[in-house]
Amino acid sequence: MDALLHFLPQVWFVILGLFLFLYVMLDGFDLGVGILSLTSSDEERRSLLMTSLGNVWDANETWLVVMGGALFGAFPLAYATILSALYIPIFMMIFGLIFRAVAFEFREHSNRKLVWNIAFGAGSFLAALGQGFVLGSVIEGISVDEAGHFIGSTWDWLDWRSLLVALTLIQGYVLIGSTYLILKTEGELQKTHFRTAKLAAVTTLIGAILITIATPVFYETARIRLFSPPLLYIFAVIPLLGLLLVWLLLRSLNREEERTPFIWTILIFLLTFIGLGLVVFPYIIPTQITIYQAAAAPSALVFMIIFVGFLIPIMLFYNIYQYVVFRGKVAGSAYGD
Amino acid sequence: MVEILSNTVALSRMQFALTAIFHMLWPVLTTGMAIYLVIVEGLWLKTRNPDYYHHARFWSKLYVLNFGIGVASGLPMEFQFGTNWAPFSEAVGDFFGSILGFEGAMAFMLEAGFLGIMLFGWGRVHPVIHYLATIMVAFGANLSTFWILVANSWLQSPSGGEMVNGKFVVNDYFQAILNPFMVKSVSHMFFATLETSLFVIGGISAWYILNQRHQAFFERSLKIVLAAAIVVAPLQIYIGHLSAEQVYHYQPTKLAAMEAKWETSPAGQPADWSLLALPDESGEKNQWEITIPNALGYILEFKPNLSESVLGLKEWTPSDRPRMVGLIYYSFRLMSGIGFFLAGLMLWSVLQWILGNLASEKSIDKNGCYAPGFLLLPWATSLLKPVGLYAVWVGNPGHSMDKFARLMPLPISQRVTSSLL
Ligand code: HDD
Ligand code: HEM
Ligand code: HEM
């Protein structure tokens, strides 16, 4: 029974990590493309950018909804505390996503495209910014009492470190968005995104280095954990692997390869994610409440594994199928008869 | 006013009410419309009549516009339980949260995963695969109705567990899912989405016909809608009746407010049913009312005498009564009024159909006017129906802002336990 009490929350930690990773990777390029659309001056290019996402953005965004529901069910305390502590950045994200979602459907039919262009670009930016603040604040830690209830103040989430995380995340999204567009477009447009990808790769790298340095310097708990074995070895390896991947990415961009930049970027995201997961584990509300304290009753976790667990391969299957159907370069109108 | 602005509970209630009411508008249009899309695409596959293909394309454009707003307004719904109602989420997360999780993984993802193929996959996939995608979208949409109403009906009649230290611990998930309100609430909502979508499609069709644009095309959709409404409209009245019955058995306070009933009617006797009234909360009476003698027994049990007493609001102390009885009373009447109006409209139109007045070739008179305009006008007005639904939601016994106002601040534990007892 005791083993079960440990095992089930760990399983759910991993499942939530998977949902979050899928979300950040997939909606990451949607948001990145949205942010890139802000730099576009002509209508045709913007149309093409939005068309490249038209069929997938909703499924991608839904990973966030799935993640939210699963967090609510598996770790009710964490859902309650984190969301109420981060009310403002969460709603920043939600407002951004609202503008973006509506822009997708209404721009196509509208004569005044300007409004929807702004909604799309600024919405994507706002959503990414909100997510960055949420991420930054969660890594930094949320002040709670012994029962895990939030006791901090409304503006706790805003400081230079969470801002740094937010800006880096935005760069990361621009990077994955650019590499996605390299995959989906051709000609002049593709050339532009080789350039944006290179730029974003460099700025993301700088951000990541700053965060990596700042984390052990400013957080005692993180320092103690990171600098003692076995995590020490893992944390020695992750930055090295990261640098290797960035080098591979830049090389593929210089060679103007079409597919590999996207793959290297995904691997960079994955590596970052594993690193973050290891820093946070076993906490779900860093740095005080562990997954064991916040977990729902074992019966709830088992019940959810039965219902949600068997759906994971099915969800993955039809999502992949959708990408296969729409593989290849984008062209022309979305609805194409 | 300033007081309200510094009261987080009041503000949160307003936020929840506003987002829920707004969100509600769109799923009722999309979930039913998805079924309609399945029907027309199926007809196309079967008959290969290009008209049906064009119907599928035309209505799916409308579908996706509604869908976009539905998704956008659904996002705050998903997260505001945590941002605004943290103690509530912590207390009922084991059940309520899991159900929202299932809804995401089972319903939203299914709908979203096949939406792209349904909208943009024409010509890219085999028609049968495309049809399968349309079916999956409709199935996903309606699964989300199912799960969200499971969650909601459980809040109405919590079962399958008990409160332990302020947290609801589930002993039996299947009992909790199959709570006493589940079947009827899910059915009532399912038919509400279907009926709303059908009548909006019918209304838009009627509007085009009245304006003499693409009459033959829209005549077809009007007829499909009409054929479906023959079943849906009466059934919804019946299920609405069953919903009222479960409220009568499980939530007598709510029934009393829905009926603006102050005095108890004892068992074994007939009782009047109020058609219209002006409830006066401070005076604990109705200022005036129009009643139908002895009708309550027929409505609740199909016989003149009540077998159980029907409690009046005075049985509870004022603090335990719902506030804004008038709002609850009238929104309930508005909802059933709409239900009867739509059933009547359906009957009248079917009659005209049988008489042959619905065929456009025949009914264009010498002046080029579409003759049964008198008939189509009400259909065009049924476009206003979503507005009515708004009202239903604002005032629905339990969805009035007031009900939220009353219930939210109570520690949820207290509420859940008291309804368990
Ligand atoms: C999950 C979202 C959700 C949805 C779709 C609905 N509700 Fe709701 N309802 C809630 C979420 C909620 C809630 C936030 O969870 C409430 C507010 C306070 C509470 O304790 O539960 C609630 C309370 C609540 C109450 C008071 C609880 C009680 O009587 O003890 C009633 C009567 C209703 N609702 C009725 C409805 C009806 C008729 C709906 C029709 C579709 C509906 N709700 C949809
Ligand atoms: C508080 C209750 C509710 C919550 C938390 C909620 C949550 C959500 C969320 C997060 C989305 C977006 C999903 C996506 O990204 O694809 C959504 C959309 C949707 N919701 Fe709700 N919802 C609630 C109430 C309802 C109700 C009562 C119904 C059915 C009658 C419903 C049916 C739908 C449908 C069908 C969609 C898909 C979008 C669309 O077709 O318009 N929801 N909801
Ligand atoms: C004569 C017809 C009708 C009657 C007697 C009726 C009765 C009821 C009752 C008693 C409830 C409250 C259930 C509860 O609180 O648990 C309810 C809920 C509701 N009704 Fe109706 N209704 C009728 C027609 C309609 C129509 C035509 C619509 C919309 C198309 C509709 C939409 C709704 C909705 C959205 C709810 C809330 C969902 C639920 O709790 O199931 N109703 N109805």
mmCIF file with all atom_site columns, C-alpha atoms in Angstrom, chain B residues 191-278:
data_model
loop_
_atom_site.group_PDB
_atom_site.id
_atom_site.type_symbol
_atom_site.label_atom_id
_atom_site.label_alt_id
_atom_site.label_comp_id
_atom_site.label_asym_id
_atom_site.label_entity_id
_atom_site.label_seq_id
_atom_site.pdbx_PDB_ins_code
_atom_site.Cartn_x
_atom_site.Cartn_y
_atom_site.Cartn_z
_atom_site.occupancy
_atom_site.B_iso_or_equiv
_atom_site.pdbx_formal_charge
_atom_site.auth_seq_id
_atom_site.auth_comp_id
_atom_site.auth_asym_id
_atom_site.auth_atom_id
_atom_site.pdbx_PDB_model_num
ATOM 1  C CA . PHE B 1 191 ? -31.942 17.568 -26.459 1.00 0.00 ? 191 PHE B CA 1
ATOM 2  C CA . ALA B 1 192 ? -31.522 21.234 -25.569 1.00 0.00 ? 192 ALA B CA 1
ATOM 3  C CA . THR B 1 193 ? -28.396 21.452 -27.727 1.00 0.00 ? 193 THR B CA 1
ATOM 4  C CA . LEU B 1 194 ? -30.027 19.474 -30.510 1.00 0.00 ? 194 LEU B CA 1
ATOM 5  C CA . GLU B 1 195 ? -33.213 21.504 -30.447 1.00 0.00 ? 195 GLU B CA 1
ATOM 6  C CA . THR B 1 196 ? -31.407 24.834 -30.332 1.00 0.00 ? 196 THR B CA 1
ATOM 7  C CA . SER B 1 197 ? -29.143 23.924 -33.227 1.00 0.00 ? 197 SER B CA 1
ATOM 8  C CA . LEU B 1 198 ? -32.005 22.579 -35.305 1.00 0.00 ? 198 LEU B CA 1
ATOM 9  C CA . PHE B 1 199 ? -34.146 25.634 -34.859 1.00 0.00 ? 199 PHE B CA 1
ATOM 10 C CA . VAL B 1 200 ? -31.271 27.981 -35.545 1.00 0.00 ? 200 VAL B CA 1
ATOM 11 C CA . ILE B 1 201 ? -30.491 26.115 -38.771 1.00 0.00 ? 201 ILE B CA 1
ATOM 12 C CA . GLY B 1 202 ? -34.196 26.213 -39.595 1.00 0.00 ? 202 GLY B CA 1
ATOM 13 C CA . GLY B 1 203 ? -34.339 29.889 -38.738 1.00 0.00 ? 203 GLY B CA 1
ATOM 14 C CA . ILE B 1 204 ? -31.414 30.790 -40.961 1.00 0.00 ? 204 ILE B CA 1
ATOM 15 C CA . SER B 1 205 ? -32.921 28.735 -43.773 1.00 0.00 ? 205 SER B CA 1
ATOM 16 C CA . ALA B 1 206 ? -36.240 30.494 -43.357 1.00 0.00 ? 206 ALA B CA 1
ATOM 17 C CA . TRP B 1 207 ? -34.528 33.853 -43.401 1.00 0.00 ? 207 TRP B CA 1
ATOM 18 C CA . TYR B 1 208 ? -32.861 33.083 -46.738 1.00 0.00 ? 208 TYR B CA 1
ATOM 19 C CA . ILE B 1 209 ? -36.114 31.757 -48.167 1.00 0.00 ? 209 ILE B CA 1
ATOM 20 C CA . LEU B 1 210 ? -37.975 34.869 -47.060 1.00 0.00 ? 210 LEU B CA 1
ATOM 21 C CA . ASN B 1 211 ? -35.339 36.994 -48.742 1.00 0.00 ? 211 ASN B CA 1
ATOM 22 C CA . GLN B 1 212 ? -35.712 34.858 -51.845 1.00 0.00 ? 212 GLN B CA 1
ATOM 23 C CA . ARG B 1 213 ? -32.106 33.806 -51.958 1.00 0.00 ? 213 ARG B CA 1
ATOM 24 C CA . HIS B 1 214 ? -31.183 30.216 -52.812 1.00 0.00 ? 214 HIS B CA 1
ATOM 25 C CA . GLN B 1 215 ? -34.683 29.074 -51.947 1.00 0.00 ? 215 GLN B CA 1
ATOM 26 C CA . ALA B 1 216 ? -34.437 25.510 -53.186 1.00 0.00 ? 216 ALA B CA 1
ATOM 27 C CA . PHE B 1 217 ? -31.198 24.995 -51.310 1.00 0.00 ? 217 PHE B CA 1
ATOM 28 C CA . PHE B 1 218 ? -32.527 26.241 -48.002 1.00 0.00 ? 218 PHE B CA 1
ATOM 29 C CA . GLU B 1 219 ? -35.854 24.549 -48.421 1.00 0.00 ? 219 GLU B CA 1
ATOM 30 C CA . ARG B 1 220 ? -33.947 21.315 -48.135 1.00 0.00 ? 220 ARG B CA 1
ATOM 31 C CA . SER B 1 221 ? -32.330 22.173 -44.838 1.00 0.00 ? 221 SER B CA 1
ATOM 32 C CA . LEU B 1 222 ? -35.614 23.469 -43.497 1.00 0.00 ? 222 LEU B CA 1
ATOM 33 C CA . LYS B 1 223 ? -37.221 20.136 -44.286 1.00 0.00 ? 223 LYS B CA 1
ATOM 34 C CA . ILE B 1 224 ? -34.447 18.093 -42.739 1.00 0.00 ? 224 ILE B CA 1
ATOM 35 C CA . VAL B 1 225 ? -34.707 20.204 -39.615 1.00 0.00 ? 225 VAL B CA 1
ATOM 36 C CA . LEU B 1 226 ? -38.453 19.856 -39.557 1.00 0.00 ? 226 LEU B CA 1
ATOM 37 C CA . ALA B 1 227 ? -38.288 16.097 -39.878 1.00 0.00 ? 227 ALA B CA 1
ATOM 38 C CA . ALA B 1 228 ? -35.915 15.920 -36.913 1.00 0.00 ? 228 ALA B CA 1
ATOM 39 C CA . ALA B 1 229 ? -37.938 18.412 -34.889 1.00 0.00 ? 229 ALA B CA 1
ATOM 40 C CA . ILE B 1 230 ? -40.986 16.151 -35.069 1.00 0.00 ? 230 ILE B CA 1
ATOM 41 C CA . VAL B 1 231 ? -39.153 13.849 -32.670 1.00 0.00 ? 231 VAL B CA 1
ATOM 42 C CA . VAL B 1 232 ? -37.016 16.312 -30.740 1.00 0.00 ? 232 VAL B CA 1
ATOM 43 C CA . ALA B 1 233 ? -39.473 19.035 -29.764 1.00 0.00 ? 233 ALA B CA 1
ATOM 44 C CA . PRO B 1 234 ? -42.072 16.882 -28.013 1.00 0.00 ? 234 PRO B CA 1
ATOM 45 C CA . LEU B 1 235 ? -39.409 14.708 -26.436 1.00 0.00 ? 235 LEU B CA 1
ATOM 46 C CA . GLN B 1 236 ? -37.748 17.749 -24.903 1.00 0.00 ? 236 GLN B CA 1
ATOM 47 C CA . ILE B 1 237 ? -40.998 18.762 -23.243 1.00 0.00 ? 237 ILE B CA 1
ATOM 48 C CA . TYR B 1 238 ? -41.325 15.295 -21.813 1.00 0.00 ? 238 TYR B CA 1
ATOM 49 C CA . ILE B 1 239 ? -37.752 15.215 -20.526 1.00 0.00 ? 239 ILE B CA 1
ATOM 50 C CA . GLY B 1 240 ? -38.181 18.714 -19.148 1.00 0.00 ? 240 GLY B CA 1
ATOM 51 C CA . HIS B 1 241 ? -41.128 17.359 -17.239 1.00 0.00 ? 241 HIS B CA 1
ATOM 52 C CA . LEU B 1 242 ? -39.009 14.521 -15.891 1.00 0.00 ? 242 LEU B CA 1
ATOM 53 C CA . SER B 1 243 ? -36.379 17.064 -14.825 1.00 0.00 ? 243 SER B CA 1
ATOM 54 C CA . ALA B 1 244 ? -39.011 18.963 -12.912 1.00 0.00 ? 244 ALA B CA 1
ATOM 55 C CA . GLU B 1 245 ? -40.014 15.738 -11.230 1.00 0.00 ? 245 GLU B CA 1
ATOM 56 C CA . GLN B 1 246 ? -36.509 15.038 -10.015 1.00 0.00 ? 246 GLN B CA 1
ATOM 57 C CA . VAL B 1 247 ? -36.273 18.568 -8.698  1.00 0.00 ? 247 VAL B CA 1
ATOM 58 C CA . TYR B 1 248 ? -39.569 17.944 -6.884  1.00 0.00 ? 248 TYR B CA 1
ATOM 59 C CA . HIS B 1 249 ? -38.174 14.845 -5.210  1.00 0.00 ? 249 HIS B CA 1
ATOM 60 C CA . TYR B 1 250 ? -34.648 15.934 -4.425  1.00 0.00 ? 250 TYR B CA 1
ATOM 61 C CA . GLN B 1 251 ? -34.661 19.716 -4.225  1.00 0.00 ? 251 GLN B CA 1
ATOM 62 C CA . PRO B 1 252 ? -38.009 20.864 -2.863  1.00 0.00 ? 252 PRO B CA 1
ATOM 63 C CA . THR B 1 253 ? -36.669 24.369 -2.143  1.00 0.00 ? 253 THR B CA 1
ATOM 64 C CA . LYS B 1 254 ? -35.837 24.836 -5.778  1.00 0.00 ? 254 LYS B CA 1
ATOM 65 C CA . LEU B 1 255 ? -39.213 23.546 -6.895  1.00 0.00 ? 255 LEU B CA 1
ATOM 66 C CA . ALA B 1 256 ? -40.954 25.923 -4.527  1.00 0.00 ? 256 ALA B CA 1
ATOM 67 C CA . ALA B 1 257 ? -38.992 28.834 -5.981  1.00 0.00 ? 257 ALA B CA 1
ATOM 68 C CA . MET B 1 258 ? -39.610 27.711 -9.558  1.00 0.00 ? 258 MET B CA 1
ATOM 69 C CA . GLU B 1 259 ? -43.304 27.712 -8.806  1.00 0.00 ? 259 GLU B CA 1
ATOM 70 C CA . ALA B 1 260 ? -43.237 30.769 -6.518  1.00 0.00 ? 260 ALA B CA 1
ATOM 71 C CA . LYS B 1 261 ? -45.076 28.659 -4.034  1.00 0.00 ? 261 LYS B CA 1
ATOM 72 C CA . TRP B 1 262 ? -45.213 30.041 -0.505  1.00 0.00 ? 262 TRP B CA 1
ATOM 73 C CA . GLU B 1 263 ? -47.735 27.775 1.214   1.00 0.00 ? 263 GLU B CA 1
ATOM 74 C CA . THR B 1 264 ? -47.465 23.996 1.465   1.00 0.00 ? 264 THR B CA 1
ATOM 75 C CA . SER B 1 265 ? -50.085 21.927 -0.350  1.00 0.00 ? 265 SER B CA 1
ATOM 76 C CA . PRO B 1 266 ? -50.882 18.872 1.762   1.00 0.00 ? 266 PRO B CA 1
ATOM 77 C CA . ALA B 1 267 ? -50.938 15.328 0.389   1.00 0.00 ? 267 ALA B CA 1
ATOM 78 C CA . GLY B 1 268 ? -54.221 13.792 -0.716  1.00 0.00 ? 268 GLY B CA 1
ATOM 79 C CA . GLN B 1 269 ? -55.657 17.041 -1.993  1.00 0.00 ? 269 GLN B CA 1
ATOM 80 C CA . PRO B 1 270 ? -55.635 18.827 -5.322  1.00 0.00 ? 270 PRO B CA 1
ATOM 81 C CA . ALA B 1 271 ? -53.527 21.979 -5.680  1.00 0.00 ? 271 ALA B CA 1
ATOM 82 C CA . ASP B 1 272 ? -53.530 24.969 -7.986  1.00 0.00 ? 272 ASP B CA 1
ATOM 83 C CA . TRP B 1 273 ? -50.763 25.649 -10.437 1.00 0.00 ? 273 TRP B CA 1
ATOM 84 C CA . SER B 1 274 ? -49.605 29.171 -10.974 1.00 0.00 ? 274 SER B CA 1
ATOM 85 C CA . LEU B 1 275 ? -49.422 30.394 -14.553 1.00 0.00 ? 275 LEU B CA 1
ATOM 86 C CA . LEU B 1 276 ? -48.217 33.931 -13.917 1.00 0.00 ? 276 LEU B CA 1
ATOM 87 C CA . ALA B 1 277 ? -47.443 35.718 -10.677 1.00 0.00 ? 277 ALA B CA 1
ATOM 88 C CA . LEU B 1 278 ? -45.548 38.579 -9.119  1.00 0.00 ? 278 LEU B CA 1
#
